[in-house]
XYZ file of C-alpha atoms in Angstrom:
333
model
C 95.070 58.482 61.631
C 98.818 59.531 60.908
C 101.361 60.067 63.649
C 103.706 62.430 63.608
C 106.689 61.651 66.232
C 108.473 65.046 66.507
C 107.595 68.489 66.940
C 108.977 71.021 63.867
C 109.995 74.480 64.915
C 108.899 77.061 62.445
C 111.492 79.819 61.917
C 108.732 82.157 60.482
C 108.921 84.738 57.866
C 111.478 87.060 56.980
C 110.360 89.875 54.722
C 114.044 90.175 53.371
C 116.300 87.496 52.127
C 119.817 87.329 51.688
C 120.381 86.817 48.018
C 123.755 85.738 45.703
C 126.460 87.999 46.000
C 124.610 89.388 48.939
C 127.607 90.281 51.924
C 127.177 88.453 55.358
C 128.831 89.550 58.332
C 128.870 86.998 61.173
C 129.754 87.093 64.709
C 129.875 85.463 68.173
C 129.401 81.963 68.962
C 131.738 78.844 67.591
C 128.212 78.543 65.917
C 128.681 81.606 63.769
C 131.968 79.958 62.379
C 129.333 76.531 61.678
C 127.142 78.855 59.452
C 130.257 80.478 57.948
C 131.547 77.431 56.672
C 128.206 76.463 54.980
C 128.131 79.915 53.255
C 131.598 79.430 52.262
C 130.829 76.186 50.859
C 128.268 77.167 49.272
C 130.319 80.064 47.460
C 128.010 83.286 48.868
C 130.147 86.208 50.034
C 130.839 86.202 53.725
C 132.935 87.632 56.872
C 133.037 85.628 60.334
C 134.569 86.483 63.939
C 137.484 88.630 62.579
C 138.341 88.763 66.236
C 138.214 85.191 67.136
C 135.039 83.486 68.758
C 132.774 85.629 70.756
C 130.906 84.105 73.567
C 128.945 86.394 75.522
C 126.990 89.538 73.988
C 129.306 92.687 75.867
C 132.040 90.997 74.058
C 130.387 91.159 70.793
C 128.835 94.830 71.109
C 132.782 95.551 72.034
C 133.709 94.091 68.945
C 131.385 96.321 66.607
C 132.022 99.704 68.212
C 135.526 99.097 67.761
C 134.704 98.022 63.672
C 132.411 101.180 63.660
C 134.435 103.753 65.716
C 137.432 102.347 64.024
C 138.409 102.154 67.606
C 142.101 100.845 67.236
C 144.394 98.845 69.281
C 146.842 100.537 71.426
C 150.129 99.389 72.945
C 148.864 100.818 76.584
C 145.310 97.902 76.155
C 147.887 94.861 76.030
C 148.832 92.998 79.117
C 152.116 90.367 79.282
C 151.963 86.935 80.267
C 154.001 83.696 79.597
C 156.711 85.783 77.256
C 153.800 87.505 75.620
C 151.112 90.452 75.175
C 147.693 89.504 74.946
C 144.642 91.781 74.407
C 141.550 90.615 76.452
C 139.029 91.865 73.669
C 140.871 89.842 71.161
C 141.617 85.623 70.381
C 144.787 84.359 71.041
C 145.894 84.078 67.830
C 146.620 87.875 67.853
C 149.371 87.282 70.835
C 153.168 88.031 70.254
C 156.195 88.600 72.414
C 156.474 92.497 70.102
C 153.529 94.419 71.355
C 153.537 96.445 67.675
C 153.098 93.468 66.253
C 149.819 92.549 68.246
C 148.078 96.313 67.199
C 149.067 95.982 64.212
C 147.603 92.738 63.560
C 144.295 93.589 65.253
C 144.145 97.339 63.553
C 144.502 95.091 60.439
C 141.160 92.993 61.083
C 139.391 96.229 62.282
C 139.604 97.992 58.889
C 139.140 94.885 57.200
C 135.998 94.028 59.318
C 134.624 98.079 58.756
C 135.483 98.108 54.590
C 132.938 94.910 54.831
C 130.432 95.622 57.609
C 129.510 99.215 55.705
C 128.857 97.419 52.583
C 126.663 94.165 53.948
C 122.986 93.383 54.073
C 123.259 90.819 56.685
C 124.401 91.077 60.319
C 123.891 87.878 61.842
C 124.873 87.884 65.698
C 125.465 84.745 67.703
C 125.251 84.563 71.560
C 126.474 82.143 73.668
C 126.363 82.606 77.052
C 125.213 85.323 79.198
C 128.106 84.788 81.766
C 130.677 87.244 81.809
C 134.159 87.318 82.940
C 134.965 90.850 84.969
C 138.578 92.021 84.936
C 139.006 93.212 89.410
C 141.056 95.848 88.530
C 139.564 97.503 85.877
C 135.979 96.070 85.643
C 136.491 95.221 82.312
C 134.054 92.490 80.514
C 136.806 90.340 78.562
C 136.292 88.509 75.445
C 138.883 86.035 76.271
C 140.824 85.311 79.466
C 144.016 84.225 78.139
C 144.883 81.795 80.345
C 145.279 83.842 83.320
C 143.894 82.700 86.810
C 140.464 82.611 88.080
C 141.211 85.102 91.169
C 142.068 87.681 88.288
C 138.108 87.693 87.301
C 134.783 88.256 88.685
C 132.312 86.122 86.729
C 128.487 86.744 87.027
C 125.295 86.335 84.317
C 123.914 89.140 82.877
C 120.428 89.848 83.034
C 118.636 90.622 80.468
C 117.744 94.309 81.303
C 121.515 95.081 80.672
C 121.804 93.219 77.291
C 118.481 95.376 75.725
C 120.126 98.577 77.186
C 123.883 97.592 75.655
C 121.644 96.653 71.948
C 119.530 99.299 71.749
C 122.493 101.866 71.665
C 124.446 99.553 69.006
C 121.405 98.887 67.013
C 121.409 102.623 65.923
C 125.071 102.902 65.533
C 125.065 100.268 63.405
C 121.948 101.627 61.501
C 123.653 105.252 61.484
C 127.110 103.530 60.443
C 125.219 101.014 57.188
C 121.524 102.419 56.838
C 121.001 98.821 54.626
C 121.821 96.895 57.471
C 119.335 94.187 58.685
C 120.200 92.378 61.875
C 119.401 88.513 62.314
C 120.150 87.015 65.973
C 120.452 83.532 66.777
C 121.014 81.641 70.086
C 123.799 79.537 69.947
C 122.680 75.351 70.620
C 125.733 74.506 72.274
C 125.328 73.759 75.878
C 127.826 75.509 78.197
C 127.986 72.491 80.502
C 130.213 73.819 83.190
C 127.765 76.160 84.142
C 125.709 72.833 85.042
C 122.460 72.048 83.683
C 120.327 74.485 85.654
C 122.766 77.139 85.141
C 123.115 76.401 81.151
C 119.174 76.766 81.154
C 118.932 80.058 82.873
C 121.473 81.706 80.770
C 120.399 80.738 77.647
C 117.254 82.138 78.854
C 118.675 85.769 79.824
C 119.512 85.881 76.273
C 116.476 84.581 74.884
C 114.522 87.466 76.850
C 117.218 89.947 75.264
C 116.746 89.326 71.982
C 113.048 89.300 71.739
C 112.901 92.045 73.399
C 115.157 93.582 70.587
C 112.858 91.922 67.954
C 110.070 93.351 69.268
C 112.183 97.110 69.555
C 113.451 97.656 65.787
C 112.241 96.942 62.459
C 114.260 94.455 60.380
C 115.900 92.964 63.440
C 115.196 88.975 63.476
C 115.446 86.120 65.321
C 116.435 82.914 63.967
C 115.386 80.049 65.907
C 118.402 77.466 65.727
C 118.800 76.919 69.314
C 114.724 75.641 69.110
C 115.403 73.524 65.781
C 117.985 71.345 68.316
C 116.331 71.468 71.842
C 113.075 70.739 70.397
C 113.007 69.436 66.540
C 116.312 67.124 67.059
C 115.801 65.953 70.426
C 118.113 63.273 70.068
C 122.086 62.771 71.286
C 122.422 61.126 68.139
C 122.176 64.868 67.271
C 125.349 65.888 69.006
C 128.933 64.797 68.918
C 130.903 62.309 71.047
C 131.205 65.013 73.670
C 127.076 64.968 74.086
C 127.599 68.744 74.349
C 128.075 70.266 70.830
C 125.949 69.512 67.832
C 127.090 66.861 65.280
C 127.937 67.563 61.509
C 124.360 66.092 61.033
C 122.459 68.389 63.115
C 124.637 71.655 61.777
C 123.878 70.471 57.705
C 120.124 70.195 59.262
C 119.729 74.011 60.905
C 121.662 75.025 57.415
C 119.175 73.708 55.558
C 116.206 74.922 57.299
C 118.409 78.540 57.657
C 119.212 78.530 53.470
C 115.121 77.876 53.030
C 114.115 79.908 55.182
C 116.544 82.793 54.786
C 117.967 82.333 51.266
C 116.153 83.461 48.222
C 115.138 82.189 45.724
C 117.501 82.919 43.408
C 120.534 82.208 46.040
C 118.776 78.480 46.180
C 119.222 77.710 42.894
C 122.750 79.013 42.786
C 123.469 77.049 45.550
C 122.277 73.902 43.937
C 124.936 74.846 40.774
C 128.030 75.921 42.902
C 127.428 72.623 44.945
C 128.709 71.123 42.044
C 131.975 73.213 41.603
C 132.707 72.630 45.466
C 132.394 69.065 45.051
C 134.689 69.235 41.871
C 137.326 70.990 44.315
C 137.123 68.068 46.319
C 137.521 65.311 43.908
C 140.682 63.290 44.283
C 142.231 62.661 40.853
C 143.091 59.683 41.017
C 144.802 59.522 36.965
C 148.356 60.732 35.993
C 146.972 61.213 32.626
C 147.724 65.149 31.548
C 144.805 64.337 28.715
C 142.480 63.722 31.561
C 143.364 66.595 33.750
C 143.088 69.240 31.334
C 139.345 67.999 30.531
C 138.215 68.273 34.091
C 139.393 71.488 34.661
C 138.098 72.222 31.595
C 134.731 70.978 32.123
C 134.401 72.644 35.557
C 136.008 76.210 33.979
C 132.895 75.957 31.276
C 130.434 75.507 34.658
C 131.598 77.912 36.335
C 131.415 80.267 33.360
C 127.730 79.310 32.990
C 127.532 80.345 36.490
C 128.677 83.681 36.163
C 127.334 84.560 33.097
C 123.640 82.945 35.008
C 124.647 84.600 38.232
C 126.174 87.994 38.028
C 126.808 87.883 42.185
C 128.788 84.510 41.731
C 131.796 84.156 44.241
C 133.835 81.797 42.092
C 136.934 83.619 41.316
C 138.951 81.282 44.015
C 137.247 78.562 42.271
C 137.876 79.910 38.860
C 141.886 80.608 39.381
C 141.953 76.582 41.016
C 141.042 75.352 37.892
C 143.174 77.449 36.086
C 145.912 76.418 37.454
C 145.283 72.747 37.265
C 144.557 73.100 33.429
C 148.328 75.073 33.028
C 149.865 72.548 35.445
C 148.302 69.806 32.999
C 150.634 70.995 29.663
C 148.523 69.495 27.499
C-alpha cells in the first residue's frame, strides 16, 4: 500500500483563465507584489499596488473607488510630519516636503491605475490582515501610518459582516466601471506575528469568512487558495524564510506554479515555457569581450523573440526586444 505524507490543497476550477496578453491588475498584500514579479518574469501584461502595499481590505476598497471615481488627491488630505506631507491612503514613497508635488504624484498613479483597470480581465485582490488602524480625530481607516505614534490610532479587527457589506458595494462599481472584469481573491500566507498567534489565526479567519461569502454572492468572483497551499500543503519552516514568518523563494515559485496551472491557459503555459527562455537570456552574464560573440547572442535571442511574436500575437517582449537591440548596436560588428 502507498503512503502519501502530505495533504495537497486543490484550488478547484476556474471557468475563465487568464490568457497571453491578457491585463492583470493586482492589489493588497506584499504577496500581490510576489505574484507580480512571477508575471513579470514570465513576460504577461500586469499592474501591482500602484499605491504601495495594501494590508487590510478598507484600505484596498479605498484604493479602487479612488481608481474608479478618479477620486484625486487634494492638498487639504495631506498631513506634515518630520519636514514632510504624507497621505495616510498612500505609501511613503509618495511623501515630499512640496505638498503639489505629493498630489501630483499620486493623481499620476490614479489615472495610470484607471487607463489599466478599465481595460483588464483580471482583478486579483490580496488581504492581509483584518486589523485596522483608526485615525481619533477623523475616524479614518489608514492605509499606512507613517510613522506617527500609536496614541494617534485606534486599532481594532474587522469582522467579517463589515468586509461583505464594504465588497458587495465595490463589486458592482467595479462591474459597472469594466463589465469584463472577473475578480480572483486570495488570502495572503504571511503571518502577522505581532498580533500573536491566536490573534494571527482569528484574523485571517475574519477574512476567510469575507471572501467566501463574496464567492458565494457574485458570479465570476474566485477564491484562490494560496494561504491553504502553505498552512496545509507546505507545512514545513523550511518553507519560510530566516524570519520563520514570511514564505521563502521556494514556497512563492511553488503557489506560482500551482496558480499558472491552475489559472493560466493553455496557451499562456506554453508561452510561458518560450519567454522563460528570453528572461533567462536577460540574465546571462557575458562573460566574452568578443564584439563577434555579442552580436550573435543578441542576435539569436532577437530571432526568438520574433518567433514569439509572430507565435504569440499577445507577447509582452518589446522591453525585451529593445534590450537586445541595443546590445547588438553597442556590439559594432
Amino acid at each position: 500500500m502507498p503512503y502519501d505524507f502530505r495533504t495537497v490543497v486543490e484550488p478547484g476550477n476556474y471557468p475563465d483563465t487568464i490568457d497571453v496578453g491578457s491585463p492583470v491588475f493586482l492589489i493588497g498584500s506584499c504577496f500581490a507584489d510576489n505574484i507580480d514579479i512571477k508575471l513579470n518574469e514570465n513576460r504577461l501584461h500586469s499592474m501591482t499596488n500602484p499605491f504601495g502595499v495594501l494590508y487590510n481590505p478598507f484600505s484596498i476598497a479605498t484604493a479602487l473607488k479612488r481608481v474608479i471615481k478618479r477620486n484625486f488627491c487634494e492638498k487639504e488630505e495631506l498631513v506634515f510630519r518630520n519636514q514632510l506631507w504624507h497621505h495616510f491612503d498612500f505609501h511613503g514613497r509618495f511623501n515630499n516636503a512640496e505638498p503639489d508635488l505629493v498630489c501630483e504624484a499620486i493623481n499620476n498613479e490614479i489615472d495610470n491605475a484607471r487607463a489599466f483597470l478599465s481595460q483588464t480581465g483580471f482583478l486579483i485582490v490580496t488581504f492581509g490582515t483584518s486589523f485596522v488602524y483608526e485615525r481619533k480625530d477623523t475616524s479614518q481607516i489608514v492605509a499606512n501610518c507613517h510613522k506617527f505614534p500609536n496614541d494617534f490610532f485606534n486599532r481594532y479587527m474587522a469582522e467579517p459582516e463589515e468586509i461583505v457589506s464594504l465588497y458587495k458595494d465595490l463589486i458592482v462599481s467595479l462591474r459597472l466601471f469594466n463589465p469584463n472584469l472577473k475578480i480572483i481573491f486570495t488570502i495572503s500566507p504571511v503571518r502577522h506575528w505581532k498580533d500573536g498567534a491566536h490573534g494571527n489565526q482569528i484574523s485571517k479567519a475574519s477574512l476567510l469568512l469575507a471572501v467566501d461569502k463574496l464567492v458565494h454572492l457574485f458570479e465570476k468572483v474566485w477564491y484562490f487558495p494560496a494561504y491553504e497551499i502553505v498552512m496545509d500543503e507546505l507545512r514545513d519552516y523550511r518553507f519560510y524564510d530566516s524570519g520563520m514568518i514570511n514564505p521563502s523563494g521556494q514556497a512563492v515559485d511553488y503557489i506560482w506554479y500551482r496558480f499558472s496551472q491552475a489559472l493560466l491557459s493553455g496557451e499562456a503555459q506554453k508561452y510561458i515555457a518560450r519567454a522563460k527562455k528570453i528572461h533567462q537570456a536577460r540574465q546571462h552574464r557575458l562573460l566574452t569581450d568578443s564584439e563577434e560573440l555579442i552580436f550573435n547572442f543578441a542576435q539569436k535571442n532577437l530571432r526568438l523573440i520574433e518567433y514569439v511574436q509572430r507565435q504569440f500575437p499577445g507577447a509582452q517582449l518589446d522591453e525585451d526586444l529593445e534590450y537586445f537591440r541595443s546590445l547588438q548596436r553597442k556590439s559594432k560588428y
